[in-house]
């Protein structure tokens, strides 16, 4: 027989405890444990409750044709982040800070899909329909045939979806939904997990695309619904850098496409504008040659993006000089400084070092090592690098410059945007652009001094 039991559940990672604790052992979070009441059977009852179970059917890897083709939203940046369109029957989680523009983005996508002939249901648990209409009006999308509703009761929503059978469903947000089958409060892990599970099951069985919006906590985790990340097919984060108008839609997980693919948008008075050439955002304007700036030819997802890396190396009177990094890994900077010291004899120990990635971008690629090193050398020697050259390559502890992936793509992008040269790992071949091979870090130092002598 089912009975009601009290459990304590970590709202951050979903770990379950029998009594309250101040700190979750599983994820280390403080004050994240909340009481949740749940219905459970006696231990080991699962199989007895459901009987013997029937045999499932095995099939082969070959075959196909059962999959419907992806369909496009008409928003190229959004489609790109989703891995090239939407897969019928898939579930996507879109996380982001409050106010970043999730509802705006999804309303635009919904309108685009509806105008393209798909039936789209937009269900908001956060805003009244009047508010959403107002936003649609502001975006000039009032005429799009989107089915709009506001509601939070899972049972009602599912019943409606089962009769309406939309192609695309947008739930804004998953944290506002609640199922009356559970005694836990809305927004708790138990509720969020159960609601997401039901909605995803609906998506799989009906072939609808299910978008779930989730709010993110300060430290960048989707509050509560981190458990949902494992259940959905695709997890997208909508990010912004403080004080900036551009937004990145970043795929951190995608069962149907490349992870770490990005879509770039700009928030304007009339909604989100697609930025199809993101390099323009991450290169500083005017681009007069100044010391300490290097252009990195990077790859974001499958797309090449040119990003400026800026360094400032200045004499320090501190016993432990400052090391400050924005947009890059601090440990990587320490490593690079050590390698520059050990292999090239460049001493930064009496200098404060600041490194900044322009445009509020964050770089994760090891290929940025050489560009960061170039910016550091340029600032240390006070020699401006040529502003129409790009730099990329991974630096090993030995001081060797390692080849990186997609060299051709990087060089082609640089050539396309009017750059005339590339300092790249030895072995790269270039067309339409000058190439300076760097086999070891010392080659970079020599190149920096040479360009200074030329200038
Ligand atoms: P919203 O989509 O409500 O954010 P979220 O759903 O992620 O919480 O976006 C709200 C912000 O976007 C708000 O600060 C106003 C701004 N905004 C614009 O700048 N231009 C617009 O056209 C719209 C609709 C919103
Ligand atoms: Mg919203």
PDB file of C-alpha atoms in Angstrom, residues 19-308:
ATOM      1  CA  UNK A  19      16.707  14.087   7.916  1.00  0.00           C
ATOM      2  CA  UNK A  20      17.552  17.719   7.444  1.00  0.00           C
ATOM      3  CA  UNK A  21      21.212  18.632   6.931  1.00  0.00           C
ATOM      4  CA  UNK A  22      22.776  22.066   6.496  1.00  0.00           C
ATOM      5  CA  UNK A  23      25.019  21.116   3.626  1.00  0.00           C
ATOM      6  CA  UNK A  24      24.369  18.639   0.838  1.00  0.00           C
ATOM      7  CA  UNK A  25      27.063  15.941   0.828  1.00  0.00           C
ATOM      8  CA  UNK A  26      26.462  15.216  -2.829  1.00  0.00           C
ATOM      9  CA  UNK A  27      26.972  18.672  -4.346  1.00  0.00           C
ATOM     10  CA  UNK A  28      28.396  20.684  -1.444  1.00  0.00           C
ATOM     11  CA  UNK A  29      25.623  23.289  -1.575  1.00  0.00           C
ATOM     12  CA  UNK A  30      24.644  24.989   1.712  1.00  0.00           C
ATOM     13  CA  UNK A  31      21.031  25.505   2.744  1.00  0.00           C
ATOM     14  CA  UNK A  32      19.658  23.739  -0.274  1.00  0.00           C
ATOM     15  CA  UNK A  33      17.772  20.990   1.564  1.00  0.00           C
ATOM     16  CA  UNK A  34      14.003  21.279   1.625  1.00  0.00           C
ATOM     17  CA  UNK A  35      11.293  19.067   3.061  1.00  0.00           C
ATOM     18  CA  UNK A  36       9.285  17.248   0.423  1.00  0.00           C
ATOM     19  CA  UNK A  37       6.451  14.911   1.087  1.00  0.00           C
ATOM     20  CA  UNK A  38       6.119  12.109  -1.355  1.00  0.00           C
ATOM     21  CA  UNK A  39       4.023   9.054  -1.817  1.00  0.00           C
ATOM     22  CA  UNK A  40       5.952   5.821  -1.845  1.00  0.00           C
ATOM     23  CA  UNK A  41       5.224   2.168  -1.585  1.00  0.00           C
ATOM     24  CA  UNK A  42       6.968  -0.204   0.800  1.00  0.00           C
ATOM     25  CA  UNK A  43      10.541  -0.980  -0.232  1.00  0.00           C
ATOM     26  CA  UNK A  44      10.875  -3.444  -3.068  1.00  0.00           C
ATOM     27  CA  UNK A  45       7.272  -3.027  -4.050  1.00  0.00           C
ATOM     28  CA  UNK A  46       7.885  -1.790  -7.574  1.00  0.00           C
ATOM     29  CA  UNK A  47       7.808  -5.163  -9.282  1.00  0.00           C
ATOM     30  CA  UNK A  48       5.003  -6.564  -7.193  1.00  0.00           C
ATOM     31  CA  UNK A  49       2.864  -3.491  -7.828  1.00  0.00           C
ATOM     32  CA  UNK A  50       3.249  -3.646 -11.583  1.00  0.00           C
ATOM     33  CA  UNK A  51       3.092  -7.398 -12.036  1.00  0.00           C
ATOM     34  CA  UNK A  52       5.494  -9.397 -14.156  1.00  0.00           C
ATOM     35  CA  UNK A  53       6.051  -6.983 -17.023  1.00  0.00           C
ATOM     36  CA  UNK A  54       5.857  -7.796 -20.691  1.00  0.00           C
ATOM     37  CA  UNK A  55       8.734  -8.437 -23.037  1.00  0.00           C
ATOM     38  CA  UNK A  56      10.156  -5.445 -24.861  1.00  0.00           C
ATOM     39  CA  UNK A  57      11.028  -5.765 -28.511  1.00  0.00           C
ATOM     40  CA  UNK A  58      14.548  -5.631 -29.885  1.00  0.00           C
ATOM     41  CA  UNK A  59      15.349  -4.247 -33.307  1.00  0.00           C
ATOM     42  CA  UNK A  60      18.445  -3.573 -35.430  1.00  0.00           C
ATOM     43  CA  UNK A  61      20.618  -0.501 -35.769  1.00  0.00           C
ATOM     44  CA  UNK A  62      19.931  -0.431 -39.465  1.00  0.00           C
ATOM     45  CA  UNK A  63      16.747   0.836 -40.918  1.00  0.00           C
ATOM     46  CA  UNK A  64      15.304   4.265 -40.527  1.00  0.00           C
ATOM     47  CA  UNK A  65      12.791   6.263 -42.358  1.00  0.00           C
ATOM     48  CA  UNK A  66      10.846   6.340 -39.112  1.00  0.00           C
ATOM     49  CA  UNK A  67      12.437   9.681 -38.311  1.00  0.00           C
ATOM     50  CA  UNK A  68      10.708  12.725 -39.591  1.00  0.00           C
ATOM     51  CA  UNK A  69      12.999  15.377 -41.001  1.00  0.00           C
ATOM     52  CA  UNK A  70      14.030  18.355 -38.869  1.00  0.00           C
ATOM     53  CA  UNK A  71      12.122  21.497 -39.398  1.00  0.00           C
ATOM     54  CA  UNK A  72      13.443  25.024 -39.330  1.00  0.00           C
ATOM     55  CA  UNK A  73      12.188  27.871 -37.208  1.00  0.00           C
ATOM     56  CA  UNK A  74      13.197  30.482 -39.761  1.00  0.00           C
ATOM     57  CA  UNK A  75      15.510  32.028 -37.195  1.00  0.00           C
ATOM     58  CA  UNK A  76      18.935  31.003 -38.499  1.00  0.00           C
ATOM     59  CA  UNK A  77      20.832  31.614 -35.247  1.00  0.00           C
ATOM     60  CA  UNK A  78      18.280  29.669 -33.237  1.00  0.00           C
ATOM     61  CA  UNK A  79      18.288  26.787 -35.725  1.00  0.00           C
ATOM     62  CA  UNK A  80      22.060  26.706 -35.605  1.00  0.00           C
ATOM     63  CA  UNK A  81      22.158  26.484 -31.808  1.00  0.00           C
ATOM     64  CA  UNK A  82      19.599  23.657 -31.952  1.00  0.00           C
ATOM     65  CA  UNK A  83      21.944  21.722 -34.241  1.00  0.00           C
ATOM     66  CA  UNK A  84      20.282  22.644 -37.540  1.00  0.00           C
ATOM     67  CA  UNK A  85      16.577  22.743 -36.828  1.00  0.00           C
ATOM     68  CA  UNK A  86      14.116  21.001 -34.550  1.00  0.00           C
ATOM     69  CA  UNK A  87      13.742  17.241 -34.335  1.00  0.00           C
ATOM     70  CA  UNK A  88      10.123  16.092 -33.971  1.00  0.00           C
ATOM     71  CA  UNK A  89       9.518  14.392 -30.639  1.00  0.00           C
ATOM     72  CA  UNK A  90      12.488  16.031 -28.952  1.00  0.00           C
ATOM     73  CA  UNK A  91      12.585  17.994 -25.716  1.00  0.00           C
ATOM     74  CA  UNK A  92      14.736  21.077 -25.209  1.00  0.00           C
ATOM     75  CA  UNK A  93      15.556  22.910 -22.009  1.00  0.00           C
ATOM     76  CA  UNK A  94      16.340  26.611 -22.312  1.00  0.00           C
ATOM     77  CA  UNK A  95      18.041  28.005 -19.238  1.00  0.00           C
ATOM     78  CA  UNK A  96      19.041  31.552 -18.456  1.00  0.00           C
ATOM     79  CA  UNK A  97      18.965  34.312 -15.886  1.00  0.00           C
ATOM     80  CA  UNK A  98      15.673  36.085 -15.308  1.00  0.00           C
ATOM     81  CA  UNK A  99      15.362  38.996 -17.728  1.00  0.00           C
ATOM     82  CA  UNK A 100      17.927  37.731 -20.210  1.00  0.00           C
ATOM     83  CA  UNK A 101      15.240  37.392 -22.880  1.00  0.00           C
ATOM     84  CA  UNK A 102      14.098  33.762 -22.861  1.00  0.00           C
ATOM     85  CA  UNK A 103      10.425  34.614 -23.206  1.00  0.00           C
ATOM     86  CA  UNK A 104      11.181  37.164 -25.909  1.00  0.00           C
ATOM     87  CA  UNK A 105      13.274  34.685 -27.882  1.00  0.00           C
ATOM     88  CA  UNK A 106      10.712  31.907 -27.627  1.00  0.00           C
ATOM     89  CA  UNK A 107       7.863  34.206 -28.569  1.00  0.00           C
ATOM     90  CA  UNK A 108       9.768  35.226 -31.683  1.00  0.00           C
ATOM     91  CA  UNK A 109      10.532  31.594 -32.484  1.00  0.00           C
ATOM     92  CA  UNK A 110       6.903  30.624 -31.841  1.00  0.00           C
ATOM     93  CA  UNK A 111       5.685  33.354 -34.168  1.00  0.00           C
ATOM     94  CA  UNK A 112       8.172  32.329 -36.844  1.00  0.00           C
ATOM     95  CA  UNK A 113       7.060  28.706 -36.658  1.00  0.00           C
ATOM     96  CA  UNK A 114       3.366  29.614 -36.659  1.00  0.00           C
ATOM     97  CA  UNK A 115       3.791  31.874 -39.678  1.00  0.00           C
ATOM     98  CA  UNK A 116       5.593  28.976 -41.367  1.00  0.00           C
ATOM     99  CA  UNK A 117       2.523  26.780 -40.973  1.00  0.00           C
ATOM    100  CA  UNK A 118       3.317  24.832 -37.784  1.00  0.00           C
ATOM    101  CA  UNK A 119       0.803  24.731 -34.979  1.00  0.00           C
ATOM    102  CA  UNK A 120       2.452  26.203 -31.904  1.00  0.00           C
ATOM    103  CA  UNK A 121       1.188  26.253 -28.321  1.00  0.00           C
ATOM    104  CA  UNK A 122       2.782  28.831 -26.010  1.00  0.00           C
ATOM    105  CA  UNK A 123       1.843  28.150 -22.406  1.00  0.00           C
ATOM    106  CA  UNK A 124       3.006  30.619 -19.813  1.00  0.00           C
ATOM    107  CA  UNK A 125       2.869  30.030 -16.098  1.00  0.00           C
ATOM    108  CA  UNK A 126       4.555  33.325 -15.329  1.00  0.00           C
ATOM    109  CA  UNK A 127       2.753  35.954 -17.315  1.00  0.00           C
ATOM    110  CA  UNK A 128      -0.878  36.633 -18.060  1.00  0.00           C
ATOM    111  CA  UNK A 129      -1.944  36.364 -21.683  1.00  0.00           C
ATOM    112  CA  UNK A 130      -2.453  40.145 -21.764  1.00  0.00           C
ATOM    113  CA  UNK A 131       1.210  40.696 -20.920  1.00  0.00           C
ATOM    114  CA  UNK A 132       2.346  38.328 -23.632  1.00  0.00           C
ATOM    115  CA  UNK A 133       0.028  40.011 -26.132  1.00  0.00           C
ATOM    116  CA  UNK A 134       1.594  43.325 -25.221  1.00  0.00           C
ATOM    117  CA  UNK A 135       5.043  41.902 -25.903  1.00  0.00           C
ATOM    118  CA  UNK A 136       3.868  40.407 -29.203  1.00  0.00           C
ATOM    119  CA  UNK A 137       2.524  43.820 -30.165  1.00  0.00           C
ATOM    120  CA  UNK A 138       5.851  45.440 -29.344  1.00  0.00           C
ATOM    121  CA  UNK A 139       7.632  42.845 -31.453  1.00  0.00           C
ATOM    122  CA  UNK A 140       5.171  43.298 -34.307  1.00  0.00           C
ATOM    123  CA  UNK A 141       4.094  39.661 -34.091  1.00  0.00           C
ATOM    124  CA  UNK A 142       0.431  40.057 -33.141  1.00  0.00           C
ATOM    125  CA  UNK A 143      -0.740  38.480 -36.402  1.00  0.00           C
ATOM    126  CA  UNK A 144       1.151  35.218 -35.959  1.00  0.00           C
ATOM    127  CA  UNK A 145      -1.335  32.369 -35.322  1.00  0.00           C
ATOM    128  CA  UNK A 146       0.230  31.182 -32.044  1.00  0.00           C
ATOM    129  CA  UNK A 147      -2.051  29.350 -29.606  1.00  0.00           C
ATOM    130  CA  UNK A 148      -1.493  31.289 -26.417  1.00  0.00           C
ATOM    131  CA  UNK A 149      -2.558  30.199 -22.948  1.00  0.00           C
ATOM    132  CA  UNK A 150      -1.594  30.828 -19.391  1.00  0.00           C
ATOM    133  CA  UNK A 151      -1.723  27.982 -16.912  1.00  0.00           C
ATOM    134  CA  UNK A 152       0.252  26.093 -14.306  1.00  0.00           C
ATOM    135  CA  UNK A 153      -1.720  22.892 -13.647  1.00  0.00           C
ATOM    136  CA  UNK A 154       0.036  20.011 -15.369  1.00  0.00           C
ATOM    137  CA  UNK A 155      -3.117  17.916 -15.593  1.00  0.00           C
ATOM    138  CA  UNK A 156      -4.996  20.661 -17.475  1.00  0.00           C
ATOM    139  CA  UNK A 157      -2.058  21.394 -19.738  1.00  0.00           C
ATOM    140  CA  UNK A 158      -1.595  17.751 -20.711  1.00  0.00           C
ATOM    141  CA  UNK A 159      -5.311  17.255 -21.304  1.00  0.00           C
ATOM    142  CA  UNK A 160      -5.322  20.303 -23.575  1.00  0.00           C
ATOM    143  CA  UNK A 161      -2.223  19.227 -25.453  1.00  0.00           C
ATOM    144  CA  UNK A 162      -3.639  15.745 -26.023  1.00  0.00           C
ATOM    145  CA  UNK A 163      -6.696  17.159 -27.750  1.00  0.00           C
ATOM    146  CA  UNK A 164      -5.011  20.082 -29.540  1.00  0.00           C
ATOM    147  CA  UNK A 165      -1.985  18.046 -30.739  1.00  0.00           C
ATOM    148  CA  UNK A 166       0.326  20.972 -31.531  1.00  0.00           C
ATOM    149  CA  UNK A 167       3.584  20.480 -33.463  1.00  0.00           C
ATOM    150  CA  UNK A 168       5.525  22.639 -31.029  1.00  0.00           C
ATOM    151  CA  UNK A 169       4.888  23.303 -27.336  1.00  0.00           C
ATOM    152  CA  UNK A 170       6.575  26.019 -25.303  1.00  0.00           C
ATOM    153  CA  UNK A 171       6.340  25.854 -21.501  1.00  0.00           C
ATOM    154  CA  UNK A 172       7.459  29.083 -19.822  1.00  0.00           C
ATOM    155  CA  UNK A 173       8.643  28.060 -17.244  1.00  0.00           C
ATOM    156  CA  UNK A 174       8.969  24.502 -15.943  1.00  0.00           C
ATOM    157  CA  UNK A 175       9.396  25.843 -12.383  1.00  0.00           C
ATOM    158  CA  UNK A 176       5.881  27.258 -12.331  1.00  0.00           C
ATOM    159  CA  UNK A 177       4.124  23.993 -13.176  1.00  0.00           C
ATOM    160  CA  UNK A 178       2.664  21.705 -10.564  1.00  0.00           C
ATOM    161  CA  UNK A 179       1.105  18.313 -10.601  1.00  0.00           C
ATOM    162  CA  UNK A 180      -1.729  17.649  -8.154  1.00  0.00           C
ATOM    163  CA  UNK A 181      -0.615  14.013  -7.987  1.00  0.00           C
ATOM    164  CA  UNK A 182       2.269  15.112  -5.786  1.00  0.00           C
ATOM    165  CA  UNK A 183       2.043  16.697  -2.370  1.00  0.00           C
ATOM    166  CA  UNK A 184       5.284  18.690  -2.891  1.00  0.00           C
ATOM    167  CA  UNK A 185       5.147  22.445  -3.526  1.00  0.00           C
ATOM    168  CA  UNK A 186       5.564  23.901  -7.036  1.00  0.00           C
ATOM    169  CA  UNK A 187       9.175  24.658  -7.939  1.00  0.00           C
ATOM    170  CA  UNK A 188      10.613  21.837  -5.835  1.00  0.00           C
ATOM    171  CA  UNK A 189      12.808  19.233  -7.438  1.00  0.00           C
ATOM    172  CA  UNK A 190      10.112  16.590  -7.073  1.00  0.00           C
ATOM    173  CA  UNK A 191       7.531  18.714  -8.885  1.00  0.00           C
ATOM    174  CA  UNK A 192       9.884  19.944 -11.578  1.00  0.00           C
ATOM    175  CA  UNK A 193      11.124  16.434 -12.286  1.00  0.00           C
ATOM    176  CA  UNK A 194       7.674  14.913 -12.386  1.00  0.00           C
ATOM    177  CA  UNK A 195       6.223  17.670 -14.593  1.00  0.00           C
ATOM    178  CA  UNK A 196       9.168  17.532 -16.977  1.00  0.00           C
ATOM    179  CA  UNK A 197       8.882  13.765 -17.187  1.00  0.00           C
ATOM    180  CA  UNK A 198       5.210  13.911 -18.121  1.00  0.00           C
ATOM    181  CA  UNK A 199       5.772  16.629 -20.712  1.00  0.00           C
ATOM    182  CA  UNK A 200       8.730  14.818 -22.261  1.00  0.00           C
ATOM    183  CA  UNK A 201       6.677  11.623 -22.403  1.00  0.00           C
ATOM    184  CA  UNK A 202       3.984  13.553 -24.231  1.00  0.00           C
ATOM    185  CA  UNK A 203       6.566  14.898 -26.688  1.00  0.00           C
ATOM    186  CA  UNK A 204       7.958  11.423 -27.420  1.00  0.00           C
ATOM    187  CA  UNK A 205       4.548   9.862 -27.888  1.00  0.00           C
ATOM    188  CA  UNK A 206       2.992  12.634 -29.952  1.00  0.00           C
ATOM    189  CA  UNK A 207       6.043  13.736 -31.968  1.00  0.00           C
ATOM    190  CA  UNK A 208       5.719  17.318 -30.757  1.00  0.00           C
ATOM    191  CA  UNK A 209       8.766  19.464 -30.037  1.00  0.00           C
ATOM    192  CA  UNK A 210       8.770  20.445 -26.361  1.00  0.00           C
ATOM    193  CA  UNK A 211      10.560  23.583 -25.162  1.00  0.00           C
ATOM    194  CA  UNK A 212      10.956  23.888 -21.407  1.00  0.00           C
ATOM    195  CA  UNK A 213      12.161  27.194 -20.014  1.00  0.00           C
ATOM    196  CA  UNK A 214      14.171  26.992 -16.786  1.00  0.00           C
ATOM    197  CA  UNK A 215      15.551  29.700 -14.530  1.00  0.00           C
ATOM    198  CA  UNK A 216      19.177  29.715 -13.603  1.00  0.00           C
ATOM    199  CA  UNK A 217      20.694  30.456 -10.207  1.00  0.00           C
ATOM    200  CA  UNK A 218      23.512  32.926  -9.600  1.00  0.00           C
ATOM    201  CA  UNK A 219      26.202  30.292 -10.036  1.00  0.00           C
ATOM    202  CA  UNK A 220      24.920  29.337 -13.455  1.00  0.00           C
ATOM    203  CA  UNK A 221      23.023  26.189 -12.648  1.00  0.00           C
ATOM    204  CA  UNK A 222      19.449  25.646 -13.588  1.00  0.00           C
ATOM    205  CA  UNK A 223      17.805  25.900 -10.189  1.00  0.00           C
ATOM    206  CA  UNK A 224      16.036  22.725  -9.208  1.00  0.00           C
ATOM    207  CA  UNK A 225      15.679  21.431 -12.727  1.00  0.00           C
ATOM    208  CA  UNK A 226      19.314  20.451 -13.024  1.00  0.00           C
ATOM    209  CA  UNK A 227      17.773  17.020 -12.815  1.00  0.00           C
ATOM    210  CA  UNK A 228      15.883  17.922 -15.992  1.00  0.00           C
ATOM    211  CA  UNK A 229      19.147  18.356 -17.892  1.00  0.00           C
ATOM    212  CA  UNK A 230      19.561  14.591 -17.967  1.00  0.00           C
ATOM    213  CA  UNK A 231      16.045  13.996 -19.183  1.00  0.00           C
ATOM    214  CA  UNK A 232      15.895  16.322 -22.181  1.00  0.00           C
ATOM    215  CA  UNK A 233      17.607  15.869 -25.550  1.00  0.00           C
ATOM    216  CA  UNK A 234      19.053  19.333 -25.787  1.00  0.00           C
ATOM    217  CA  UNK A 235      20.131  21.866 -23.171  1.00  0.00           C
ATOM    218  CA  UNK A 236      20.558  25.452 -24.317  1.00  0.00           C
ATOM    219  CA  UNK A 237      21.795  28.306 -22.162  1.00  0.00           C
ATOM    220  CA  UNK A 238      20.815  31.837 -23.014  1.00  0.00           C
ATOM    221  CA  UNK A 239      23.567  34.080 -21.691  1.00  0.00           C
ATOM    222  CA  UNK A 240      24.395  37.725 -21.603  1.00  0.00           C
ATOM    223  CA  UNK A 241      27.346  39.650 -20.357  1.00  0.00           C
ATOM    224  CA  UNK A 242      26.385  42.353 -17.899  1.00  0.00           C
ATOM    225  CA  UNK A 243      25.812  45.718 -19.497  1.00  0.00           C
ATOM    226  CA  UNK A 244      25.891  44.334 -23.012  1.00  0.00           C
ATOM    227  CA  UNK A 245      23.165  43.943 -25.562  1.00  0.00           C
ATOM    228  CA  UNK A 246      24.291  40.787 -27.237  1.00  0.00           C
ATOM    229  CA  UNK A 247      23.097  37.383 -26.144  1.00  0.00           C
ATOM    230  CA  UNK A 248      24.559  33.963 -26.737  1.00  0.00           C
ATOM    231  CA  UNK A 249      22.412  30.875 -27.077  1.00  0.00           C
ATOM    232  CA  UNK A 250      24.823  28.092 -26.277  1.00  0.00           C
ATOM    233  CA  UNK A 251      24.078  24.382 -26.668  1.00  0.00           C
ATOM    234  CA  UNK A 252      25.725  22.573 -23.757  1.00  0.00           C
ATOM    235  CA  UNK A 253      24.172  19.235 -24.592  1.00  0.00           C
ATOM    236  CA  UNK A 254      22.629  18.064 -27.824  1.00  0.00           C
ATOM    237  CA  UNK A 255      21.661  14.522 -28.719  1.00  0.00           C
ATOM    238  CA  UNK A 256      20.953  15.617 -32.285  1.00  0.00           C
ATOM    239  CA  UNK A 257      23.779  17.980 -33.110  1.00  0.00           C
ATOM    240  CA  UNK A 258      27.048  19.557 -32.111  1.00  0.00           C
ATOM    241  CA  UNK A 259      27.323  20.647 -28.495  1.00  0.00           C
ATOM    242  CA  UNK A 260      28.914  24.047 -27.864  1.00  0.00           C
ATOM    243  CA  UNK A 261      27.259  25.410 -30.958  1.00  0.00           C
ATOM    244  CA  UNK A 262      26.271  29.039 -30.446  1.00  0.00           C
ATOM    245  CA  UNK A 263      23.618  31.359 -31.790  1.00  0.00           C
ATOM    246  CA  UNK A 264      24.283  35.074 -31.426  1.00  0.00           C
ATOM    247  CA  UNK A 265      21.588  37.705 -30.910  1.00  0.00           C
ATOM    248  CA  UNK A 266      21.390  41.345 -30.039  1.00  0.00           C
ATOM    249  CA  UNK A 267      18.634  42.672 -27.769  1.00  0.00           C
ATOM    250  CA  UNK A 268      17.070  45.731 -29.356  1.00  0.00           C
ATOM    251  CA  UNK A 269      13.984  47.804 -28.696  1.00  0.00           C
ATOM    252  CA  UNK A 270      12.128  45.529 -31.098  1.00  0.00           C
ATOM    253  CA  UNK A 271      13.210  42.177 -29.734  1.00  0.00           C
ATOM    254  CA  UNK A 272      16.163  39.981 -30.512  1.00  0.00           C
ATOM    255  CA  UNK A 273      18.029  40.583 -33.750  1.00  0.00           C
ATOM    256  CA  UNK A 274      20.097  37.796 -35.274  1.00  0.00           C
ATOM    257  CA  UNK A 275      23.807  38.516 -35.531  1.00  0.00           C
ATOM    258  CA  UNK A 276      25.007  36.439 -38.444  1.00  0.00           C
ATOM    259  CA  UNK A 277      28.578  37.685 -38.356  1.00  0.00           C
ATOM    260  CA  UNK A 278      29.577  37.503 -34.683  1.00  0.00           C
ATOM    261  CA  UNK A 279      33.203  38.437 -35.367  1.00  0.00           C
ATOM    262  CA  UNK A 280      32.046  42.049 -35.644  1.00  0.00           C
ATOM    263  CA  UNK A 281      31.006  41.921 -31.983  1.00  0.00           C
ATOM    264  CA  UNK A 282      34.236  40.529 -30.624  1.00  0.00           C
ATOM    265  CA  UNK A 283      36.710  42.689 -32.493  1.00  0.00           C
ATOM    266  CA  UNK A 284      37.150  46.152 -31.086  1.00  0.00           C
ATOM    267  CA  UNK A 285      36.105  48.988 -33.344  1.00  0.00           C
ATOM    268  CA  UNK A 286      38.546  50.998 -35.415  1.00  0.00           C
ATOM    269  CA  UNK A 287      41.296  48.491 -34.761  1.00  0.00           C
ATOM    270  CA  UNK A 288      44.299  50.803 -34.700  1.00  0.00           C
ATOM    271  CA  UNK A 289      47.304  48.685 -33.785  1.00  0.00           C
ATOM    272  CA  UNK A 290      47.941  48.966 -30.041  1.00  0.00           C
ATOM    273  CA  UNK A 291      50.290  46.892 -27.958  1.00  0.00           C
ATOM    274  CA  UNK A 292      48.705  44.036 -26.048  1.00  0.00           C
ATOM    275  CA  UNK A 293      45.976  43.165 -28.542  1.00  0.00           C
ATOM    276  CA  UNK A 294      45.913  39.980 -30.596  1.00  0.00           C
ATOM    277  CA  UNK A 295      43.123  38.576 -32.745  1.00  0.00           C
ATOM    278  CA  UNK A 296      42.347  34.948 -32.041  1.00  0.00           C
ATOM    279  CA  UNK A 297      40.843  32.847 -34.823  1.00  0.00           C
ATOM    280  CA  UNK A 298      38.556  30.640 -32.776  1.00  0.00           C
ATOM    281  CA  UNK A 299      35.871  28.050 -33.375  1.00  0.00           C
ATOM    282  CA  UNK A 300      32.594  28.225 -31.477  1.00  0.00           C
ATOM    283  CA  UNK A 301      30.695  25.011 -32.057  1.00  0.00           C
ATOM    284  CA  UNK A 302      31.139  24.527 -35.770  1.00  0.00           C
ATOM    285  CA  UNK A 303      31.504  28.183 -36.625  1.00  0.00           C
ATOM    286  CA  UNK A 304      34.681  30.230 -36.874  1.00  0.00           C
ATOM    287  CA  UNK A 305      34.681  33.431 -34.820  1.00  0.00           C
ATOM    288  CA  UNK A 306      37.420  36.026 -34.592  1.00  0.00           C
ATOM    289  CA  UNK A 307      37.868  37.368 -31.084  1.00  0.00           C
ATOM    290  CA  UNK A 308      40.253  39.988 -29.784  1.00  0.00           C
TER     291      UNK A 308
END
